[in-house]
Coordinates of C-alpha atoms in Angstrom, one line a residue:
Chain A
M8 CA 13.5 5.9 -58.7
T9 CA 12.5 2.9 -56.6
R10 CA 11.7 3.6 -53.0
I11 CA 14.0 2.0 -50.4
A12 CA 11.5 -0.2 -48.6
I13 CA 12.7 -1.2 -45.2
E14 CA 11.4 -4.5 -43.7
N15 CA 14.1 -5.6 -41.4
P16 CA 13.4 -4.1 -38.0
V17 CA 17.1 -3.7 -37.0
E18 CA 17.8 -1.9 -40.3
M19 CA 14.8 0.3 -39.6
Y20 CA 16.1 1.0 -36.1
A21 CA 19.6 1.9 -37.5
V22 CA 18.0 4.2 -40.1
R23 CA 15.9 5.9 -37.4
L24 CA 19.0 6.7 -35.4
G25 CA 20.9 7.7 -38.5
D26 CA 18.1 10.1 -39.5
D27 CA 18.2 11.7 -36.0
A28 CA 21.9 12.2 -36.4
L29 CA 21.9 13.5 -40.0
V30 CA 19.1 16.0 -39.6
L31 CA 20.5 17.5 -36.4
G32 CA 24.0 17.5 -37.9
H33 CA 22.5 19.4 -40.9
R34 CA 21.0 22.0 -38.6
L35 CA 24.3 22.4 -36.7
S36 CA 26.2 22.7 -39.9
E37 CA 24.1 25.7 -40.8
W38 CA 25.9 27.7 -38.1
S39 CA 29.1 27.7 -40.1
S40 CA 30.1 31.3 -40.6
N41 CA 27.1 32.4 -38.7
A42 CA 28.1 31.9 -35.0
P43 CA 28.5 34.7 -32.5
F44 CA 32.3 34.4 -32.6
L45 CA 34.9 32.4 -34.3
E46 CA 35.8 29.9 -31.6
E47 CA 32.1 29.1 -31.2
D48 CA 31.8 28.7 -35.0
L49 CA 34.5 26.0 -34.9
A50 CA 33.0 24.3 -31.9
L51 CA 29.5 24.1 -33.5
S52 CA 31.1 22.6 -36.7
N53 CA 32.8 20.0 -34.5
V54 CA 29.5 18.9 -33.0
A55 CA 28.0 18.9 -36.5
L56 CA 30.8 16.7 -37.8
D57 CA 30.2 14.2 -34.9
Y58 CA 26.6 13.9 -35.8
I59 CA 27.2 13.5 -39.5
G60 CA 29.8 10.9 -38.7
R61 CA 27.3 9.1 -36.5
A62 CA 24.7 9.2 -39.3
R63 CA 27.2 7.6 -41.7
M64 CA 27.9 4.8 -39.3
F65 CA 24.2 4.0 -38.7
Y66 CA 23.4 4.1 -42.4
T67 CA 26.4 2.1 -43.4
Y68 CA 25.4 -0.6 -40.9
A69 CA 21.8 -0.5 -42.2
G70 CA 23.0 -1.0 -45.7
Q71 CA 25.1 -4.0 -44.6
L72 CA 22.0 -5.6 -43.1
R73 CA 20.2 -5.2 -46.5
N74 CA 23.2 -6.7 -48.2
D75 CA 22.1 -5.4 -51.6
G76 CA 24.6 -2.6 -52.1
T77 CA 22.5 0.1 -50.5
T78 CA 24.9 2.8 -49.3
E79 CA 24.9 5.6 -46.7
D80 CA 24.2 8.0 -49.5
D81 CA 21.2 6.1 -50.8
Y82 CA 19.5 6.5 -47.4
A83 CA 20.5 10.1 -47.0
Y84 CA 19.8 11.4 -50.5
L85 CA 17.1 9.2 -52.1
R86 CA 14.3 9.2 -49.5
D87 CA 11.6 11.8 -49.4
C88 CA 10.0 13.3 -46.3
R89 CA 7.6 10.5 -45.6
D90 CA 10.4 7.9 -45.5
Y91 CA 12.5 9.9 -43.1
Y92 CA 12.0 8.8 -39.5
N93 CA 13.9 11.3 -37.3
L94 CA 12.3 12.7 -34.2
L95 CA 10.9 16.1 -34.9
I96 CA 13.0 18.0 -32.4
H97 CA 16.0 17.5 -34.6
E98 CA 14.5 19.1 -37.7
L99 CA 13.3 22.4 -36.2
P100 CA 15.1 25.3 -37.8
R101 CA 18.2 26.4 -36.0
G102 CA 16.6 29.6 -34.7
D103 CA 18.8 31.9 -32.7
F104 CA 21.8 30.8 -30.7
A105 CA 19.7 30.2 -27.6
F106 CA 17.3 28.0 -29.5
S107 CA 20.1 25.9 -31.0
M108 CA 21.8 25.6 -27.6
A109 CA 18.7 24.8 -25.7
R110 CA 17.8 22.1 -28.2
Q111 CA 21.4 20.8 -28.0
Y112 CA 21.3 20.6 -24.2
L113 CA 17.9 18.8 -24.1
V114 CA 19.1 16.3 -26.8
D115 CA 22.6 15.9 -25.3
V116 CA 21.2 14.9 -21.9
F117 CA 19.0 12.4 -23.6
N118 CA 21.7 11.1 -26.0
L119 CA 24.3 10.5 -23.3
A120 CA 21.9 8.3 -21.3
Y121 CA 20.6 6.6 -24.5
L122 CA 24.0 5.8 -25.9
A123 CA 25.2 4.5 -22.6
E124 CA 22.4 2.0 -22.8
L125 CA 22.9 1.3 -26.5
Q126 CA 26.5 0.3 -25.7
Q127 CA 24.9 -2.7 -23.9
S128 CA 22.9 -3.8 -27.0
R129 CA 23.2 -7.4 -28.0
D130 CA 23.7 -6.1 -31.5
E131 CA 27.5 -5.6 -31.6
S132 CA 27.5 -3.2 -34.4
L133 CA 25.1 -0.8 -32.8
A134 CA 26.9 -1.2 -29.5
A135 CA 30.2 -0.3 -31.2
I136 CA 28.7 2.8 -32.8
A137 CA 27.3 3.8 -29.4
G138 CA 30.7 3.3 -27.8
K139 CA 32.2 5.9 -30.1
A140 CA 29.3 8.3 -30.0
V141 CA 28.9 8.3 -26.2
K142 CA 32.4 9.9 -25.8
E143 CA 31.4 12.6 -28.2
S144 CA 28.1 13.2 -26.4
T145 CA 29.9 13.5 -23.1
Y146 CA 31.8 16.5 -24.6
H147 CA 28.7 17.9 -26.3
L148 CA 26.8 17.9 -23.0
R149 CA 29.6 19.6 -21.1
R150 CA 29.5 22.4 -23.7
S151 CA 25.7 22.8 -23.9
N152 CA 25.4 22.6 -20.2
D153 CA 27.9 25.5 -19.8
W154 CA 26.0 27.5 -22.4
I155 CA 22.7 27.0 -20.6
M156 CA 24.2 28.5 -17.4
R157 CA 25.9 31.3 -19.3
L158 CA 22.7 32.3 -21.1
G159 CA 20.5 31.8 -18.1
Q160 CA 22.8 33.8 -15.8
G161 CA 24.2 36.2 -18.4
T162 CA 21.9 39.2 -19.3
R163 CA 18.1 39.7 -19.2
E164 CA 18.0 39.3 -22.9
S165 CA 19.9 36.0 -22.9
L166 CA 17.7 34.6 -20.2
R167 CA 14.5 35.8 -22.1
R168 CA 15.8 34.1 -25.3
L169 CA 16.7 30.9 -23.4
Q170 CA 13.2 30.9 -21.8
D171 CA 11.5 31.4 -25.1
A172 CA 13.5 28.6 -26.6
V173 CA 12.7 26.1 -23.9
V174 CA 9.0 27.0 -24.2
E175 CA 9.1 26.4 -28.0
L176 CA 11.0 23.1 -27.7
W177 CA 9.2 21.6 -24.7
G178 CA 6.3 20.1 -26.6
F179 CA 8.8 18.2 -28.9
T180 CA 10.6 16.5 -26.0
P181 CA 8.0 13.8 -25.1
E182 CA 8.6 12.2 -28.5
L183 CA 12.2 11.4 -27.3
F184 CA 10.7 8.9 -24.9
A185 CA 8.0 7.3 -27.0
M186 CA 8.3 3.6 -27.7
D187 CA 6.5 2.0 -30.6
A188 CA 5.8 -1.6 -31.5
L189 CA 9.1 -1.9 -33.4
E190 CA 11.3 -0.7 -30.6
I191 CA 9.3 -2.6 -28.0
D192 CA 10.0 -5.8 -29.9
L193 CA 13.7 -5.0 -30.4
L194 CA 13.9 -4.1 -26.7
A195 CA 12.6 -7.6 -25.9
Q196 CA 15.4 -9.0 -28.0
G197 CA 18.0 -7.0 -26.1
I198 CA 18.8 -4.8 -29.2
A199 CA 17.0 -1.5 -28.7
V200 CA 17.1 0.9 -25.8
D201 CA 14.1 1.5 -23.5
R202 CA 13.6 5.2 -24.2
A203 CA 10.6 5.4 -21.9
A204 CA 12.7 4.3 -19.0
L205 CA 15.1 7.3 -19.4
R206 CA 12.4 9.8 -18.9
D207 CA 12.4 10.4 -15.2
S208 CA 16.1 10.9 -14.8
W209 CA 16.2 13.1 -17.9
D210 CA 13.4 15.1 -16.5
R211 CA 15.1 15.6 -13.1
Q212 CA 18.4 16.6 -14.6
V213 CA 17.0 19.0 -17.2
R214 CA 14.7 20.7 -14.6
A215 CA 17.5 21.0 -12.1
T216 CA 19.9 22.6 -14.7
L217 CA 17.3 24.9 -16.3
E218 CA 15.9 26.1 -12.9
A219 CA 19.5 26.7 -11.7
A220 CA 19.9 28.8 -14.9
G221 CA 16.8 30.8 -14.0
V222 CA 14.4 29.3 -16.5
T223 CA 10.8 28.9 -15.5
M224 CA 9.8 25.4 -16.6
P225 CA 6.9 25.4 -19.0
E226 CA 3.6 23.6 -18.4
P227 CA 3.5 20.4 -20.4
D228 CA 0.2 21.3 -22.0
W229 CA 1.0 20.5 -25.7
Q230 CA 3.1 18.0 -27.6
V231 CA 3.8 17.1 -31.2
D232 CA 5.1 13.8 -32.5
G233 CA 5.0 11.7 -35.7
G234 CA 8.6 11.6 -36.8
R235 CA 8.9 7.8 -36.5
Q236 CA 5.9 7.5 -38.8
G237 CA 7.4 10.0 -41.3
V238 CA 4.9 12.6 -40.4
H239 CA 7.1 15.7 -40.0
T240 CA 7.0 19.4 -39.5
E241 CA 6.9 21.4 -42.8
H242 CA 10.6 22.2 -42.2
L243 CA 12.0 18.8 -43.1
G244 CA 10.9 19.0 -46.8
H245 CA 13.0 22.2 -47.2
L246 CA 15.9 20.7 -45.4
L247 CA 15.8 17.7 -47.7
G248 CA 15.4 19.9 -50.8
E249 CA 18.7 21.5 -49.9
L250 CA 20.5 18.4 -48.7
Q251 CA 19.5 16.3 -51.7
F252 CA 19.7 18.9 -54.4
V253 CA 22.8 17.6 -56.4
Q254 CA 21.7 14.0 -56.2
R255 CA 18.2 14.9 -57.4
A256 CA 19.4 17.3 -60.2
Y257 CA 22.0 14.9 -61.5
P258 CA 20.8 11.4 -60.5
G259 CA 22.9 8.3 -60.4
L260 CA 26.4 9.8 -60.7
E261 CA 29.6 9.5 -58.8
W262 CA 30.9 12.6 -57.0
Chain B
M15 CA 63.6 64.8 -31.9
S16 CA 67.1 65.3 -30.4
D17 CA 70.3 64.0 -32.1
S18 CA 71.0 61.4 -29.5
K19 CA 67.5 60.0 -29.7
A20 CA 67.8 60.0 -33.5
M21 CA 71.1 58.1 -33.2
T22 CA 69.5 55.6 -30.9
E23 CA 66.6 55.0 -33.3
A24 CA 69.1 54.7 -36.2
E25 CA 71.2 52.2 -34.3
L26 CA 68.1 50.2 -33.4
I27 CA 67.0 50.1 -37.0
E28 CA 70.5 49.1 -38.0
R29 CA 70.6 46.3 -35.4
F30 CA 67.1 45.2 -36.4
Q31 CA 68.1 45.0 -40.1
S32 CA 71.2 43.1 -39.3
R33 CA 69.2 40.5 -37.4
I34 CA 66.9 40.2 -40.4
D35 CA 69.8 39.8 -42.8
D36 CA 71.2 37.2 -40.4
E37 CA 67.9 35.2 -40.8
Q38 CA 67.0 35.6 -37.1
K39 CA 63.3 35.5 -36.2
I40 CA 61.8 38.7 -34.7
E41 CA 59.7 37.9 -31.7
P42 CA 56.8 39.9 -30.1
K43 CA 58.8 41.5 -27.4
D44 CA 61.8 42.5 -29.6
W45 CA 62.2 46.1 -30.7
M46 CA 60.9 46.6 -34.3
P47 CA 60.4 49.7 -36.5
E48 CA 56.9 51.0 -36.5
G49 CA 56.7 50.5 -40.2
Y50 CA 57.5 46.8 -39.8
R51 CA 54.8 46.4 -37.2
K52 CA 52.2 48.2 -39.3
N53 CA 53.2 46.2 -42.4
L54 CA 52.9 43.0 -40.6
I55 CA 49.6 43.8 -39.0
R56 CA 48.3 44.7 -42.5
Q57 CA 49.5 41.5 -44.1
I58 CA 48.6 39.1 -41.2
S59 CA 45.2 40.6 -40.7
Q60 CA 44.5 40.5 -44.4
H61 CA 45.5 36.9 -44.4
A62 CA 43.3 36.2 -41.3
H63 CA 40.3 37.9 -42.9
S64 CA 40.8 35.9 -46.1
E65 CA 40.5 32.7 -44.1
V66 CA 37.4 33.9 -42.4
I67 CA 35.6 35.4 -45.4
G68 CA 36.6 32.3 -47.4
M69 CA 34.4 30.3 -45.1
Q70 CA 31.4 31.8 -46.8
P71 CA 31.7 30.7 -50.4
E72 CA 32.7 27.2 -49.4
G73 CA 30.2 27.1 -46.5
N74 CA 27.6 27.8 -49.2
W75 CA 27.9 24.2 -50.2
I76 CA 28.1 22.4 -46.9
T77 CA 24.3 21.8 -46.7
R78 CA 24.3 20.8 -50.4
A79 CA 27.3 18.6 -50.7
P80 CA 26.5 15.6 -53.0
T81 CA 27.6 12.8 -50.6
L82 CA 28.0 12.4 -46.9
R83 CA 31.7 11.9 -47.2
R84 CA 32.1 15.1 -49.3
K85 CA 29.9 16.9 -46.8
A86 CA 32.0 15.8 -43.8
I87 CA 35.3 16.7 -45.6
L88 CA 34.0 20.1 -46.6
L89 CA 32.7 20.9 -43.2
A90 CA 36.0 19.9 -41.7
K91 CA 37.8 22.0 -44.3
V92 CA 35.8 25.1 -43.7
Q93 CA 36.3 24.6 -40.0
D94 CA 40.1 24.4 -40.6
E95 CA 39.9 27.7 -42.4
G96 CA 38.3 29.3 -39.4
G97 CA 41.0 27.8 -37.3
H98 CA 43.6 29.4 -39.5
G99 CA 41.8 32.7 -39.1
L100 CA 42.2 32.2 -35.3
Y101 CA 45.9 31.4 -35.4
L102 CA 46.4 34.4 -37.6
Y103 CA 44.3 36.8 -35.5
S104 CA 46.4 35.6 -32.5
A105 CA 49.6 36.3 -34.4
A106 CA 48.4 39.8 -35.2
E107 CA 47.4 40.3 -31.6
T108 CA 51.0 39.8 -30.5
L109 CA 51.7 43.0 -32.4
G110 CA 49.5 45.0 -30.1
V111 CA 46.2 45.1 -32.0
S112 CA 43.0 43.6 -30.6
R113 CA 40.6 41.2 -32.4
E114 CA 37.8 43.7 -32.1
E115 CA 39.9 46.3 -33.9
L116 CA 40.8 43.8 -36.6
I117 CA 37.1 42.8 -37.1
A118 CA 36.1 46.5 -37.2
A119 CA 38.6 47.2 -39.9
L120 CA 37.3 44.2 -41.9
Q121 CA 33.7 45.4 -41.6
S122 CA 34.5 49.0 -42.4
G123 CA 36.3 47.9 -45.6
E124 CA 39.6 49.4 -44.3
A125 CA 41.2 46.0 -44.2
K126 CA 41.3 43.8 -47.3
Y127 CA 40.9 40.1 -47.9
A128 CA 41.7 37.9 -50.9
S129 CA 39.6 39.1 -53.8
I130 CA 39.0 35.6 -54.9
F131 CA 36.3 35.2 -52.3
N132 CA 34.3 37.9 -53.9
Y133 CA 33.3 35.4 -56.6
P134 CA 30.2 33.3 -56.2
T135 CA 30.2 29.5 -55.8
L136 CA 27.5 28.4 -58.2
T137 CA 28.0 24.7 -58.6
W138 CA 29.5 21.8 -56.7
A139 CA 32.5 22.0 -59.1
D140 CA 33.3 25.4 -57.6
I141 CA 34.1 23.7 -54.3
G142 CA 36.6 21.5 -56.2
A143 CA 38.1 24.5 -58.1
I144 CA 38.5 26.6 -54.9
G145 CA 40.2 23.7 -53.0
W146 CA 42.5 23.0 -55.9
L147 CA 43.2 26.4 -57.4
V148 CA 42.6 28.8 -54.6
D149 CA 44.2 26.7 -51.9
G150 CA 46.8 25.7 -54.3
A151 CA 47.7 29.3 -54.9
A152 CA 47.6 30.0 -51.2
I153 CA 50.0 27.2 -50.5
V154 CA 52.6 28.5 -53.0
N155 CA 52.4 31.8 -51.1
Q156 CA 52.3 30.2 -47.6
V157 CA 55.2 27.8 -48.1
S158 CA 57.3 30.8 -48.9
L159 CA 56.0 32.6 -45.8
Q160 CA 57.1 29.8 -43.5
R161 CA 60.5 31.6 -43.8
T162 CA 59.0 35.0 -43.0
S163 CA 61.0 37.1 -40.5
Y164 CA 58.3 37.4 -37.8
G165 CA 58.4 34.3 -35.5
P166 CA 54.7 33.9 -34.6
Y167 CA 53.7 34.4 -38.3
A168 CA 56.3 31.9 -39.5
R169 CA 55.2 29.3 -37.0
G170 CA 51.5 29.8 -37.8
M171 CA 52.4 29.2 -41.5
V172 CA 54.0 25.9 -40.7
R173 CA 50.9 24.6 -39.1
I174 CA 48.6 26.1 -41.8
C175 CA 50.6 24.7 -44.7
K176 CA 50.1 21.1 -43.4
E177 CA 46.4 21.5 -43.4
E178 CA 46.3 23.4 -46.7
S179 CA 47.9 20.7 -48.6
F180 CA 45.2 18.3 -47.4
H181 CA 42.6 20.9 -48.6
Q182 CA 44.2 21.2 -52.0
R183 CA 44.1 17.4 -52.4
Q184 CA 40.4 17.3 -51.5
G185 CA 39.7 20.0 -54.1
Y186 CA 41.7 18.2 -56.8
E187 CA 40.0 14.9 -55.9
I188 CA 36.6 16.6 -56.5
M189 CA 37.8 17.8 -59.9
L190 CA 39.2 14.4 -60.7
A191 CA 35.8 12.7 -59.9
L192 CA 34.0 15.2 -62.1
S193 CA 36.5 14.8 -64.9
R194 CA 35.8 11.1 -64.9
G195 CA 32.1 11.7 -64.8
N196 CA 29.5 12.3 -67.5
E197 CA 29.3 15.2 -69.9
A198 CA 27.3 17.4 -67.5
Q199 CA 29.9 16.8 -64.8
R200 CA 32.8 17.5 -67.1
A201 CA 31.1 20.7 -68.4
M202 CA 30.5 21.8 -64.8
A203 CA 34.2 21.3 -63.9
Q204 CA 35.4 23.1 -67.0
D205 CA 33.1 26.0 -66.4
S206 CA 34.4 26.3 -62.9
I207 CA 38.0 26.3 -64.0
N208 CA 37.1 29.0 -66.5
R209 CA 35.6 31.2 -63.9
F210 CA 38.3 30.6 -61.1
W211 CA 41.5 30.6 -63.1
W212 CA 42.1 34.3 -63.5
P213 CA 40.9 35.2 -60.1
S214 CA 43.4 32.6 -58.8
L215 CA 46.3 34.3 -60.6
M216 CA 45.1 37.6 -59.1
M217 CA 45.6 36.1 -55.6
F218 CA 49.4 36.8 -55.9
G219 CA 48.7 40.5 -56.1
P220 CA 49.9 43.2 -58.6
H221 CA 53.1 42.9 -60.7
D222 CA 56.2 43.4 -58.6
A223 CA 56.7 46.9 -60.2
E224 CA 53.2 47.9 -59.2
S225 CA 53.1 46.4 -55.7
A226 CA 52.9 49.2 -53.1
H227 CA 54.3 47.3 -50.2
S228 CA 56.6 44.7 -51.9
G229 CA 60.0 46.4 -51.8
Q230 CA 60.0 47.2 -48.1
S231 CA 58.4 43.8 -47.3
M232 CA 61.2 42.0 -49.1
K233 CA 63.9 44.0 -47.4
W234 CA 62.4 43.1 -44.0
K235 CA 61.8 39.5 -45.2
I236 CA 58.2 39.7 -44.4
K237 CA 57.8 38.5 -47.9
R238 CA 60.4 36.1 -49.2
Q239 CA 59.6 35.8 -52.9
S240 CA 58.0 38.3 -55.2
N241 CA 54.4 38.2 -56.4
D242 CA 55.4 37.5 -60.0
E243 CA 57.8 34.7 -59.0
L244 CA 55.2 33.0 -56.9
R245 CA 52.6 33.4 -59.6
Q246 CA 54.9 31.8 -62.1
K247 CA 55.5 28.9 -59.8
F248 CA 51.8 28.4 -59.5
V249 CA 51.1 28.5 -63.2
D250 CA 53.9 26.0 -63.9
Q251 CA 52.6 23.4 -61.4
T252 CA 48.9 23.8 -62.3
V253 CA 49.3 23.3 -66.1
K254 CA 50.4 19.7 -65.5
Q255 CA 47.4 19.1 -63.2
V256 CA 45.0 20.4 -65.7
E257 CA 46.4 18.0 -68.3
V258 CA 45.7 15.1 -66.0
L259 CA 42.1 16.3 -65.8
D260 CA 42.0 16.5 -69.6
M261 CA 40.6 20.0 -69.2
T262 CA 41.9 23.4 -70.4
L263 CA 42.9 26.7 -68.9
P264 CA 41.1 29.8 -70.3
D265 CA 44.2 31.5 -71.6
P266 CA 45.1 31.4 -75.4
D267 CA 48.5 32.8 -74.6
L268 CA 49.5 30.0 -72.3
K269 CA 52.5 28.1 -73.8
W270 CA 55.7 26.5 -72.7
N271 CA 58.8 28.8 -73.1
E272 CA 61.8 26.6 -73.6
G273 CA 64.2 29.5 -73.1
R274 CA 62.8 30.6 -69.8
G275 CA 62.0 27.1 -68.6
H276 CA 58.5 28.3 -67.6
Y277 CA 55.1 28.7 -69.1
D278 CA 54.2 32.1 -70.6
F279 CA 50.8 33.2 -69.8
G280 CA 48.4 36.1 -70.7
E281 CA 47.9 39.4 -68.9
I282 CA 45.5 39.5 -66.0
D283 CA 42.6 41.9 -66.2
W284 CA 43.9 44.4 -63.6
E285 CA 40.9 46.6 -63.8
E286 CA 38.8 43.6 -62.6
F287 CA 41.4 43.0 -59.8
K288 CA 41.2 46.6 -58.6
R289 CA 37.4 46.6 -58.7
S290 CA 37.2 43.4 -56.7
M291 CA 39.8 44.6 -54.1
S292 CA 38.0 47.8 -53.6
G293 CA 34.6 46.3 -52.8
G294 CA 33.3 46.0 -56.4
G295 CA 33.5 42.2 -56.9
P296 CA 30.3 40.3 -57.6
C297 CA 29.9 39.2 -53.9
S298 CA 32.0 41.9 -52.1
R299 CA 29.0 43.6 -50.5
Q300 CA 27.4 40.3 -49.7
R301 CA 30.5 38.9 -48.0
V302 CA 31.0 41.9 -45.7
A303 CA 27.3 42.2 -45.0
H304 CA 27.1 38.5 -44.0
H305 CA 30.0 39.0 -41.6
V306 CA 28.4 42.1 -40.1
K307 CA 25.0 40.3 -39.8
A308 CA 26.4 37.3 -38.0
H309 CA 28.5 39.5 -35.8
E310 CA 25.5 41.7 -34.9
E311 CA 23.2 38.7 -34.3
G312 CA 25.8 37.3 -32.0
A313 CA 26.3 40.5 -30.0
W314 CA 23.8 39.5 -27.3
V315 CA 25.6 36.2 -26.9
R316 CA 29.0 37.8 -26.4
E317 CA 27.4 40.3 -24.0
A318 CA 25.8 37.4 -22.0
L319 CA 29.1 35.6 -21.9
R320 CA 30.9 38.7 -20.5
A321 CA 28.2 39.3 -18.0
Y322 CA 28.3 35.7 -16.8
Q323 CA 32.1 35.7 -16.5
K324 CA 32.0 38.9 -14.5
K325 CA 29.4 37.4 -12.1
Q326 CA 31.5 34.3 -11.7
K327 CA 34.6 36.3 -11.0
S328 CA 32.9 38.5 -8.4
Q329 CA 31.5 35.4 -6.7
A330 CA 34.9 33.8 -6.7
D331 CA 36.4 37.0 -5.3
K332 CA 33.7 37.1 -2.5
A333 CA 34.4 33.5 -1.7
A334 CA 38.1 34.2 -1.5
A335 CA 37.6 37.3 0.8

């Protein structure tokens, strides 16, 4: 199999955003038939569907930029771990319900601000995808924000689980705001979003909510990154092993 | 019981039956015989549990679906099944039983669900076969139930049927793609048909003569057509679809009967059916254990939600005072 080499920076940007969406969508989809009650099972599937839909739009656009017939499925199914560029927070295993909800909340606050900015992109296709996604994220945040309050102010156990989740996730959040040469360059062209600029307001909002919920904010004394360079946690390889199984076992067929 | 009370009861039953005979829908607040209520709770909850347990074998392939499009469709489909479970639990609740009681009966094995979901989904083709055959069989049954005598159940069925026909199409579309694929894909599809055909026929339940609840259910119009009638209808429609796939059904006795105007088909292995219905299917223990595990793992979440709502309410009460 030939590797999908990505040279066009806009294609790479779209693939990065697609990877973030697909990998998180995969984790969310793992809740199907595993949620605490049926209504929540359906709601988590809804959010998963939004993310998978988002991934498909970003990949499809990336393929159009290549103009060589590369499809959404080629990006999703035919790249190995080192050629996946999602931010690490998205690939962490779903954990318990508090972990999944805490991650979702942290990511939802980020995504809502990010997508609002991406709507202003000079790249019309990216702006259009963001326009659709921002509506979904508004709803996602309303949900995850509610859950943070319920878990924080529910029982001692739910607060403890929420607290543990925030501690485990915290070191993965700085990567959300890390700009690299590619995105700095695309920012200068009016295409990419300045992630670094979103940090202060994200930080204020997240702290205010988590503290109101009763969470003690962790000290920012560790951080892990590397997703944009394809240096992942060990979890991603297993996720891809599952995601790509059929395409790898029966290559080159129509399904 | 006094004579006058007995008379009243008899009159109520008579009036009830004449409403049924007159094709009127029975609504939650209407008087109904205890047997009618029990029979409905049994049937609706069994139907609800089937939807919910059915999420497992299909959900088994969400993370492994072969394309993003198939993944999105499957995820949406499994979500729909959960939604059907919800409508049906709500319909059952109108008869005075709580969701907790219904779930407890499922987990204890007291309540049944469709035995088909006790078979494993081993390949991607199984997702096609389930959508096509299992949802296909379910639709035949559910179309008939749109005319069931209990209002909330009938209305639930109308909604559910609309979505199920989309599910069946997606299943058949998977099979069609495989049938046009290479040798490995065709073999995968045929193997799946071979494994799911007989269990699909079992979905209609025992022969009419053997069916414990059928006679009374037909009289009360909870059921509108008999198990054997519905099964025949399903066989007749499916044979043609198999021909389009250029595949076969695993039944040497299957043949067109000109005189009857229907296909004849072989006898179901009723021992296997009984085994599967009473918890002895290949995945029976796994399915219930999975439901119990998810439910137990979620107990602290439900508890937190209740505690939070209670706190919110007491704060609101204080503010109002």
